[in-house]
Amino acid sequence: NFIIGDAKRELISSSQNRFLNLFLALFLFALFLPVFLLLYFYHLLSPSERYFCTQEMFSSFEIIDLVGTSEPKAFSLYLFNSKIKFFRKIPGLINVIKGDLCVVGNAPLTEEETKLITEKWQKLRFEAPIGLFHFWEVESKDEPTWEEKITMDNFYAQTRSFGLDLKILFKYFLPKF
C-alpha cells in the first residue's frame, strides 16, 4: 500500500467516470469520423476481405450464483482488420459509447487468456476497468510478453489516476513527446 497505493480508493464517482469516457469517446469518434467512414465504406465495397469485424473479449469476472461461482463477462469488441494499430481501434470507440469499455484501462482478454489467470497476483489487474488504450502499449517498445502485460496491468490498476490516463492518451497519440 505504501509503495504503489491503495487499489480500493475511489478516484472519481462512477457517473463522473462514465461522463468523461462518453465525452472522450464522442470527441475521438467525431475527430476520426472521416477515417472511420472511409474504412467502413472500403469494407462495404469489398466484403470478402472482412475488414470490419467483432472479436469476443472478456472483462472482469462476474459472480453468477449464490455459491460464488464466477465467470468472465463477455462482450463483442469492434475492430478493423488493419496493420495500423490505431485504425484497428477506431470502431472500439463504439464499445466505449455503449459502456463495454473505458477509453483508458487494462486490456480486455481473450478466452484463452482468461484461462491463464490463475494466481492471486494476476487477478490484481481486475481492480481497474478495461479500456481501449492501455498502459503497456505506450510504455513498451516491443510487444511485451504475457507476464510483462499482466505486471503492467497490475501496476496501472494500483496507480491509476485521471492524470495517468491523460498521459497514456497523449503518449498514444503523440509518441514523440
mmCIF file of C-alpha atoms in Angstrom, residues 21-159:
data_model
loop_
_atom_site.group_PDB
_atom_site.id
_atom_site.type_symbol
_atom_site.label_atom_id
_atom_site.label_comp_id
_atom_site.label_asym_id
_atom_site.label_seq_id
_atom_site.Cartn_x
_atom_site.Cartn_y
_atom_site.Cartn_z
ATOM 1 C CA ASN A 21 -15.437 8.277 -21.043
ATOM 2 C CA LEU A 22 -18.504 9.139 -23.098
ATOM 3 C CA PHE A 23 -17.224 12.661 -23.753
ATOM 4 C CA LEU A 24 -13.756 11.440 -24.796
ATOM 5 C CA ALA A 25 -15.175 8.657 -26.970
ATOM 6 C CA LEU A 26 -17.591 11.004 -28.741
ATOM 7 C CA PHE A 27 -14.826 13.577 -29.239
ATOM 8 C CA LEU A 28 -12.396 10.995 -30.661
ATOM 9 C CA PHE A 29 -15.136 9.408 -32.769
ATOM 10 C CA ALA A 30 -16.082 12.801 -34.252
ATOM 11 C CA LEU A 31 -12.412 13.627 -34.820
ATOM 12 C CA PHE A 32 -11.731 10.368 -36.643
ATOM 13 C CA LEU A 33 -15.148 10.013 -38.302
ATOM 14 C CA PRO A 34 -13.736 10.596 -41.822
ATOM 15 C CA VAL A 35 -11.231 7.759 -41.308
ATOM 16 C CA PHE A 36 -13.955 5.529 -39.841
ATOM 17 C CA LEU A 37 -16.286 6.201 -42.778
ATOM 18 C CA LEU A 38 -13.527 5.652 -45.331
ATOM 19 C CA LEU A 39 -12.544 2.326 -43.783
ATOM 20 C CA TYR A 40 -16.167 1.258 -43.327
ATOM 21 C CA PHE A 41 -17.020 2.063 -46.974
ATOM 22 C CA TYR A 42 -13.952 0.086 -48.005
ATOM 23 C CA HIS A 43 -15.383 -2.827 -46.025
ATOM 24 C CA LEU A 44 -18.754 -2.455 -47.761
ATOM 25 C CA LEU A 45 -17.137 -2.343 -51.212
ATOM 26 C CA SER A 46 -15.066 -5.461 -50.622
ATOM 27 C CA PRO A 47 -16.925 -7.560 -48.037
ATOM 28 C CA SER A 48 -14.892 -10.656 -48.893
ATOM 29 C CA GLU A 49 -11.920 -9.160 -47.035
ATOM 30 C CA ARG A 50 -13.865 -8.834 -43.754
ATOM 31 C CA TYR A 51 -12.268 -5.527 -42.903
ATOM 32 C CA PHE A 52 -14.790 -4.727 -40.155
ATOM 33 C CA CYS A 53 -15.129 -7.481 -37.571
ATOM 34 C CA THR A 54 -16.010 -8.272 -33.992
ATOM 35 C CA GLN A 55 -13.987 -10.293 -31.543
ATOM 36 C CA GLU A 56 -15.333 -11.902 -28.383
ATOM 37 C CA MET A 57 -13.404 -10.499 -25.443
ATOM 38 C CA PHE A 58 -13.737 -10.799 -21.691
ATOM 39 C CA SER A 59 -13.536 -8.247 -18.916
ATOM 40 C CA SER A 60 -13.514 -8.844 -15.184
ATOM 41 C CA PHE A 61 -15.131 -11.870 -13.599
ATOM 42 C CA GLU A 62 -18.759 -11.654 -12.530
ATOM 43 C CA ILE A 63 -20.419 -13.806 -9.872
ATOM 44 C CA ILE A 64 -23.124 -15.953 -11.456
ATOM 45 C CA ASP A 65 -24.622 -17.823 -8.493
ATOM 46 C CA LEU A 66 -25.062 -17.688 -4.703
ATOM 47 C CA VAL A 67 -22.177 -20.087 -4.099
ATOM 48 C CA GLY A 68 -19.746 -17.540 -5.531
ATOM 49 C CA THR A 69 -19.001 -19.224 -8.838
ATOM 50 C CA SER A 70 -17.696 -16.633 -11.259
ATOM 51 C CA GLU A 71 -17.178 -16.436 -14.983
ATOM 52 C CA PRO A 72 -15.581 -13.789 -17.151
ATOM 53 C CA LYS A 73 -18.001 -11.216 -18.535
ATOM 54 C CA ALA A 74 -18.088 -11.451 -22.359
ATOM 55 C CA PHE A 75 -18.675 -8.664 -24.887
ATOM 56 C CA SER A 76 -18.047 -8.132 -28.609
ATOM 57 C CA LEU A 77 -15.160 -5.788 -29.376
ATOM 58 C CA TYR A 78 -15.488 -3.952 -32.700
ATOM 59 C CA LEU A 79 -12.326 -3.779 -34.824
ATOM 60 C CA PHE A 80 -10.996 -3.002 -38.267
ATOM 61 C CA ASN A 81 -8.524 -5.540 -39.679
ATOM 62 C CA SER A 82 -5.565 -3.238 -40.182
ATOM 63 C CA LYS A 83 -1.851 -3.350 -39.541
ATOM 64 C CA ILE A 84 -2.039 0.206 -38.201
ATOM 65 C CA LYS A 85 -2.758 -0.172 -34.504
ATOM 66 C CA PHE A 86 -4.907 2.946 -34.160
ATOM 67 C CA PHE A 87 -7.037 2.174 -37.223
ATOM 68 C CA ARG A 88 -7.827 -1.197 -35.650
ATOM 69 C CA LYS A 89 -9.148 0.555 -32.554
ATOM 70 C CA ILE A 90 -11.403 3.232 -34.104
ATOM 71 C CA PRO A 91 -14.542 1.003 -34.055
ATOM 72 C CA GLY A 92 -13.777 0.222 -30.401
ATOM 73 C CA LEU A 93 -14.942 3.757 -29.626
ATOM 74 C CA ILE A 94 -18.435 2.353 -30.216
ATOM 75 C CA ASN A 95 -17.755 -0.067 -27.333
ATOM 76 C CA VAL A 96 -16.822 2.896 -25.135
ATOM 77 C CA ILE A 97 -20.020 4.727 -26.092
ATOM 78 C CA LYS A 98 -22.047 1.569 -25.322
ATOM 79 C CA GLY A 99 -20.322 1.269 -21.929
ATOM 80 C CA ASP A 100 -18.444 -2.005 -22.578
ATOM 81 C CA LEU A 101 -15.046 -0.307 -22.221
ATOM 82 C CA CYS A 102 -13.413 2.798 -20.838
ATOM 83 C CA VAL A 103 -11.201 4.943 -23.050
ATOM 84 C CA VAL A 104 -8.119 4.057 -20.971
ATOM 85 C CA GLY A 105 -7.782 0.894 -18.928
ATOM 86 C CA ASN A 106 -6.408 -2.600 -18.873
ATOM 87 C CA ALA A 107 -6.655 -4.713 -21.987
ATOM 88 C CA PRO A 108 -9.678 -6.972 -22.406
ATOM 89 C CA LEU A 109 -8.763 -10.643 -22.530
ATOM 90 C CA THR A 110 -9.443 -13.423 -24.987
ATOM 91 C CA GLU A 111 -10.983 -16.659 -23.717
ATOM 92 C CA GLU A 112 -7.570 -18.347 -23.765
ATOM 93 C CA GLU A 113 -6.011 -15.501 -21.774
ATOM 94 C CA THR A 114 -8.698 -15.683 -19.079
ATOM 95 C CA LYS A 115 -7.750 -19.332 -18.527
ATOM 96 C CA LEU A 116 -4.146 -18.246 -17.896
ATOM 97 C CA ILE A 117 -5.184 -16.004 -14.972
ATOM 98 C CA THR A 118 -4.966 -18.448 -12.109
ATOM 99 C CA GLU A 119 -2.784 -16.847 -9.452
ATOM 100 C CA LYS A 120 -3.857 -14.201 -6.971
ATOM 101 C CA TRP A 121 -1.230 -11.665 -8.091
ATOM 102 C CA GLN A 122 -2.516 -11.905 -11.676
ATOM 103 C CA LYS A 123 -6.056 -11.031 -10.596
ATOM 104 C CA LEU A 124 -4.976 -7.594 -9.334
ATOM 105 C CA ARG A 125 -5.434 -6.365 -12.916
ATOM 106 C CA PHE A 126 -9.206 -6.613 -12.386
ATOM 107 C CA GLU A 127 -9.045 -3.731 -9.875
ATOM 108 C CA ALA A 128 -9.010 -1.360 -12.876
ATOM 109 C CA PRO A 129 -11.573 -1.113 -15.650
ATOM 110 C CA ILE A 130 -10.833 -2.481 -19.090
ATOM 111 C CA GLY A 131 -10.167 0.044 -21.791
ATOM 112 C CA LEU A 132 -9.378 0.694 -25.420
ATOM 113 C CA PHE A 133 -5.960 2.238 -24.807
ATOM 114 C CA HIS A 134 -3.551 0.512 -22.411
ATOM 115 C CA PHE A 135 -0.608 1.451 -20.219
ATOM 116 C CA TRP A 136 1.628 -1.277 -21.635
ATOM 117 C CA GLU A 137 1.054 -0.067 -25.206
ATOM 118 C CA VAL A 138 2.738 3.270 -24.519
ATOM 119 C CA GLU A 139 5.395 2.021 -22.095
ATOM 120 C CA SER A 140 6.689 -0.926 -24.152
ATOM 121 C CA LYS A 141 8.916 -0.501 -27.161
ATOM 122 C CA ASP A 142 8.267 -4.042 -28.394
ATOM 123 C CA GLU A 143 5.319 -6.378 -27.920
ATOM 124 C CA PRO A 144 5.545 -7.363 -24.234
ATOM 125 C CA THR A 145 5.354 -10.946 -23.028
ATOM 126 C CA TRP A 146 2.255 -12.230 -21.225
ATOM 127 C CA GLU A 147 3.899 -11.785 -17.801
ATOM 128 C CA GLU A 148 5.024 -8.245 -18.666
ATOM 129 C CA LYS A 149 1.483 -7.322 -19.776
ATOM 130 C CA ILE A 150 -0.016 -8.690 -16.550
ATOM 131 C CA THR A 151 2.621 -6.885 -14.469
ATOM 132 C CA MET A 152 1.986 -3.579 -16.255
ATOM 133 C CA ASP A 153 -1.789 -4.105 -15.984
ATOM 134 C CA ASN A 154 -1.342 -4.638 -12.232
ATOM 135 C CA PHE A 155 0.810 -1.519 -11.975
ATOM 136 C CA TYR A 156 -1.831 0.507 -13.824
ATOM 137 C CA ALA A 157 -4.588 -0.914 -11.592
ATOM 138 C CA GLN A 158 -2.682 0.131 -8.466
ATOM 139 C CA THR A 159 -1.553 3.592 -9.625
#
